[in-house]
């Protein structure tokens, strides 16, 4: 149901959106509508999402939608406490990047989107990249990563699913895999990747390079298992 709600948010857009301060207002409107008749029915006036995107960049990226969705879903979880079905974050289908901390520039995001789509298509492996400074509604990075991974993993990917979550504010990095992917990517491999690739590059503030090199090594590992 949460996916239908968010789709409706994008479809019925006709007022100006002014960034994060409006997320609470939008989510409260959604909660009120659900309370009233258990459906949106196209009756709520939502912000102009296209205007929101254009305030950050002229070139549209799917990851922009993910940032919008995650921020809105956070407000929904906070404000719609009577609806337990709103409890997990959902990415746009066939999208894999959510840069909530705005770590990457537009060119980097475009490269990541293309890179991860190619891995999905060629190697039947799903990989998500999330930057965040807040684990709400979870209490730690481990629960947060598994929550997102389990809510967005698809059986379409025969070699499994993996997520890389990093929080620059708390200086934490987590790589989690689902049961299928664990047959290829061991916990030891993931930890070595964090210690020898991601953390050294992050310490030099080379965030894209660290994530990019990690993705390359993950892809090499997957290919080697064929």
CSV table of C-alpha atoms in Angstrom, one decimal:
chain,number,residue,atom,x,y,z
A,1,UNK,CA,0.0,0.0,0.0
A,2,UNK,CA,2.9,2.4,0.8
A,3,UNK,CA,4.0,2.2,-2.9
A,4,UNK,CA,0.5,3.1,-4.1
A,5,UNK,CA,0.4,6.1,-1.7
A,6,UNK,CA,3.8,7.4,-2.9
A,7,UNK,CA,2.8,6.9,-6.6
A,8,UNK,CA,-0.3,9.0,-5.9
A,9,UNK,CA,1.9,11.7,-4.4
A,10,UNK,CA,3.8,11.9,-7.7
A,11,UNK,CA,0.7,11.8,-9.9
A,12,UNK,CA,-1.5,14.4,-8.1
A,13,UNK,CA,1.0,17.3,-8.0
A,14,UNK,CA,-0.3,20.8,-8.3
A,15,UNK,CA,1.1,23.1,-5.6
A,16,UNK,CA,4.5,24.5,-5.0
A,17,UNK,CA,6.9,22.4,-2.9
A,18,UNK,CA,9.5,24.1,-0.7
A,19,UNK,CA,11.8,21.3,0.4
A,20,UNK,CA,12.0,19.5,3.8
A,21,UNK,CA,9.7,21.7,5.8
A,22,UNK,CA,6.8,20.6,3.8
A,23,UNK,CA,7.2,16.9,4.3
A,24,UNK,CA,5.3,16.9,7.6
A,25,UNK,CA,2.5,18.9,6.0
A,26,UNK,CA,2.2,16.5,3.1
A,27,UNK,CA,2.4,13.4,5.3
A,28,UNK,CA,-0.3,14.8,7.6
A,29,UNK,CA,-2.5,15.4,4.7
A,30,UNK,CA,-2.0,11.8,3.5
A,31,UNK,CA,-2.8,10.4,7.0
A,32,UNK,CA,-5.9,12.5,7.3
A,33,UNK,CA,-7.1,11.3,3.9
A,34,UNK,CA,-6.5,7.6,4.8
A,35,UNK,CA,-8.3,8.1,8.2
A,36,UNK,CA,-11.3,9.6,6.4
A,37,UNK,CA,-11.9,7.0,3.6
A,38,UNK,CA,-9.0,4.6,3.6
A,39,UNK,CA,-7.9,5.8,0.1
A,40,UNK,CA,-6.4,8.8,-1.5
A,41,UNK,CA,-8.9,8.9,-4.4
A,42,UNK,CA,-7.0,11.7,-6.0
A,43,UNK,CA,-8.5,14.2,-3.6
A,44,UNK,CA,-5.4,15.5,-1.9
A,45,UNK,CA,-3.4,18.4,-3.4
A,46,UNK,CA,0.3,17.5,-3.3
A,47,UNK,CA,3.4,19.6,-4.1
A,48,UNK,CA,4.8,20.0,-7.6
A,49,UNK,CA,7.5,17.3,-7.5
A,50,UNK,CA,8.9,18.5,-10.9
A,51,UNK,CA,9.6,21.9,-9.3
A,52,UNK,CA,11.2,20.2,-6.4
A,53,UNK,CA,13.6,18.3,-8.7
A,54,UNK,CA,14.4,21.4,-10.7
A,55,UNK,CA,15.5,23.3,-7.6
A,56,UNK,CA,18.4,20.8,-7.3
A,57,UNK,CA,19.3,20.2,-11.0
A,58,UNK,CA,18.0,20.5,-14.5
A,59,UNK,CA,18.8,16.9,-15.3
A,60,UNK,CA,16.3,14.5,-13.8
A,61,UNK,CA,17.7,11.3,-12.0
A,62,UNK,CA,15.8,8.5,-10.5
A,63,UNK,CA,17.8,8.9,-7.4
A,64,UNK,CA,16.1,12.2,-6.9
A,65,UNK,CA,12.8,10.4,-6.6
A,66,UNK,CA,14.3,8.1,-4.0
A,67,UNK,CA,15.4,11.0,-1.9
A,68,UNK,CA,11.9,12.5,-2.1
A,69,UNK,CA,10.3,9.2,-1.2
A,70,UNK,CA,12.6,8.4,1.7
A,71,UNK,CA,12.1,11.9,3.2
A,72,UNK,CA,8.3,11.6,2.7
A,73,UNK,CA,8.2,8.1,4.1
A,74,UNK,CA,10.1,9.2,7.2
A,75,UNK,CA,7.4,11.8,7.8
A,76,UNK,CA,4.7,9.2,7.1
A,77,UNK,CA,6.1,6.8,9.7
A,78,UNK,CA,6.3,9.6,12.2
A,79,UNK,CA,2.8,11.1,11.6
A,80,UNK,CA,0.8,8.0,10.6
A,81,UNK,CA,1.4,5.9,13.7
A,82,UNK,CA,-2.0,4.4,13.5
A,83,UNK,CA,-1.1,2.7,10.2
A,84,UNK,CA,1.5,0.0,10.9
A,85,UNK,CA,1.8,-0.8,7.2
A,86,UNK,CA,3.9,2.4,6.8
A,87,UNK,CA,7.1,1.1,8.5
A,88,UNK,CA,9.7,0.5,5.8
A,89,UNK,CA,11.4,2.6,3.1
A,90,UNK,CA,10.7,1.7,-0.5
A,91,UNK,CA,12.8,2.6,-3.5
A,92,UNK,CA,11.5,3.3,-6.9
A,93,UNK,CA,11.4,0.0,-8.9
A,94,UNK,CA,14.7,-0.6,-10.7
A,95,UNK,CA,16.5,2.1,-8.9
A,96,UNK,CA,19.3,1.5,-6.5
A,97,UNK,CA,20.7,4.8,-5.1
A,98,UNK,CA,19.5,7.1,-2.3
A,99,UNK,CA,21.9,9.9,-1.5
A,100,UNK,CA,20.2,11.5,1.5
A,101,UNK,CA,23.5,13.1,2.7
A,102,UNK,CA,24.1,14.7,-0.7
A,103,UNK,CA,27.5,13.2,-0.8
A,104,UNK,CA,27.7,12.7,-4.6
A,105,UNK,CA,27.5,15.3,-7.4
A,106,UNK,CA,25.2,14.9,-10.3
A,107,UNK,CA,27.7,13.2,-12.5
A,108,UNK,CA,28.6,10.7,-9.8
A,109,UNK,CA,25.0,9.8,-9.2
A,110,UNK,CA,24.4,9.3,-12.9
A,111,UNK,CA,27.4,7.0,-13.1
A,112,UNK,CA,26.3,5.0,-10.1
A,113,UNK,CA,22.7,4.6,-11.5
A,114,UNK,CA,24.1,3.3,-14.8
A,115,UNK,CA,26.7,1.1,-13.1
A,116,UNK,CA,24.2,-0.6,-10.8
A,117,UNK,CA,21.6,-1.1,-13.5
A,118,UNK,CA,24.2,-2.8,-15.7
A,119,UNK,CA,25.1,-5.2,-12.9
A,120,UNK,CA,21.5,-6.1,-12.4
A,121,UNK,CA,21.0,-6.7,-16.1
A,122,UNK,CA,24.2,-8.6,-16.8
A,123,UNK,CA,24.9,-10.5,-13.6
A,124,UNK,CA,21.4,-10.8,-12.1
A,125,UNK,CA,22.6,-9.2,-8.9
A,126,UNK,CA,20.9,-6.4,-7.0
A,127,UNK,CA,23.0,-3.8,-5.2
A,128,UNK,CA,21.7,-0.7,-3.3
A,129,UNK,CA,23.8,2.3,-2.2
A,130,UNK,CA,22.4,4.5,0.7
A,131,UNK,CA,23.9,7.5,2.3
A,132,UNK,CA,22.1,8.7,5.4
A,133,UNK,CA,22.6,10.6,8.7
A,134,UNK,CA,19.6,9.1,10.4
A,135,UNK,CA,18.5,5.5,10.9
A,136,UNK,CA,14.9,6.3,11.9
A,137,UNK,CA,12.8,4.3,12.6
A,138,UNK,CA,15.6,1.9,13.4
A,139,UNK,CA,18.1,2.4,16.2
A,140,UNK,CA,21.3,1.3,14.4
A,141,UNK,CA,22.9,0.9,11.0
A,142,UNK,CA,22.5,-2.9,11.0
A,143,UNK,CA,18.8,-2.9,11.5
A,144,UNK,CA,18.4,0.0,9.1
A,145,UNK,CA,20.3,-1.8,6.3
A,146,UNK,CA,18.5,-5.1,6.7
A,147,UNK,CA,15.1,-3.3,6.8
A,148,UNK,CA,15.7,-1.5,3.5
A,149,UNK,CA,17.3,-4.6,1.9
A,150,UNK,CA,14.5,-7.0,2.9
A,151,UNK,CA,11.8,-4.5,1.8
A,152,UNK,CA,13.3,-3.9,-1.6
A,153,UNK,CA,14.9,-7.2,-2.5
A,154,UNK,CA,13.5,-9.0,-5.6
A,155,UNK,CA,13.4,-12.7,-6.5
A,156,UNK,CA,14.1,-11.6,-10.0
A,157,UNK,CA,17.8,-11.4,-9.2
A,158,UNK,CA,19.1,-15.0,-9.0
A,159,UNK,CA,22.4,-14.1,-7.4
A,160,UNK,CA,20.8,-12.2,-4.6
A,161,UNK,CA,20.7,-8.7,-3.2
A,162,UNK,CA,23.2,-6.5,-1.2
A,163,UNK,CA,23.2,-3.1,0.3
A,164,UNK,CA,25.9,-0.6,1.3
A,165,UNK,CA,24.8,2.0,3.8
A,166,UNK,CA,27.2,4.7,5.1
A,167,UNK,CA,26.7,7.5,7.5
A,168,UNK,CA,29.4,10.2,7.3
A,169,UNK,CA,28.0,12.0,10.4
A,170,UNK,CA,28.6,8.9,12.7
A,171,UNK,CA,31.4,7.6,10.5
A,172,UNK,CA,29.8,4.2,10.0
A,173,UNK,CA,29.7,1.9,7.0
A,174,UNK,CA,27.6,-1.3,6.7
A,175,UNK,CA,27.4,-4.0,4.0
A,176,UNK,CA,24.5,-6.4,4.3
A,177,UNK,CA,23.5,-9.3,2.1
A,178,UNK,CA,20.4,-11.4,1.8
A,179,UNK,CA,20.5,-15.2,2.1
A,180,UNK,CA,21.1,-15.8,-1.6
A,181,UNK,CA,23.9,-13.3,-2.0
A,182,UNK,CA,25.6,-14.6,1.1
A,183,UNK,CA,26.5,-17.7,-1.0
A,184,UNK,CA,28.7,-15.5,-3.1
A,185,UNK,CA,29.7,-12.6,-0.8
A,186,UNK,CA,30.8,-13.7,2.6
A,187,UNK,CA,30.8,-11.4,5.7
A,188,UNK,CA,34.6,-11.7,5.7
A,189,UNK,CA,34.7,-10.4,2.1
A,190,UNK,CA,32.4,-7.5,3.0
A,191,UNK,CA,34.4,-6.5,6.0
A,192,UNK,CA,37.6,-6.6,4.0
A,193,UNK,CA,36.0,-4.4,1.4
A,194,UNK,CA,35.1,-1.8,4.1
A,195,UNK,CA,38.5,-1.9,5.8
A,196,UNK,CA,40.7,-1.9,2.7
A,197,UNK,CA,38.7,0.1,0.1
A,198,UNK,CA,35.8,2.2,1.5
A,199,UNK,CA,37.3,3.5,4.8
A,200,UNK,CA,40.7,4.5,3.3
A,201,UNK,CA,39.0,6.4,0.5
A,202,UNK,CA,36.4,8.0,2.8
A,203,UNK,CA,39.2,9.2,5.1
A,204,UNK,CA,40.5,11.1,2.1
A,205,UNK,CA,37.0,12.4,1.4
A,206,UNK,CA,37.0,10.5,-1.9
A,207,UNK,CA,33.5,9.2,-1.4
A,208,UNK,CA,32.6,8.3,-5.0
A,209,UNK,CA,35.9,6.7,-5.6
A,210,UNK,CA,35.5,4.5,-2.5
A,211,UNK,CA,32.0,3.3,-3.4
A,212,UNK,CA,32.9,2.9,-7.0
A,213,UNK,CA,35.9,0.7,-6.2
A,214,UNK,CA,33.8,-1.3,-3.8
A,215,UNK,CA,31.2,-1.9,-6.6
A,216,UNK,CA,33.9,-3.0,-9.0
A,217,UNK,CA,35.3,-5.5,-6.6
A,218,UNK,CA,31.8,-6.8,-5.8
A,219,UNK,CA,31.1,-7.2,-9.5
A,220,UNK,CA,34.4,-9.0,-10.0
A,221,UNK,CA,33.5,-11.4,-7.2
A,222,UNK,CA,30.1,-12.2,-8.7
A,223,UNK,CA,31.5,-12.8,-12.2
A,224,UNK,CA,34.2,-15.0,-10.8
A,225,UNK,CA,31.6,-17.3,-9.3
A,226,UNK,CA,30.0,-18.0,-12.7
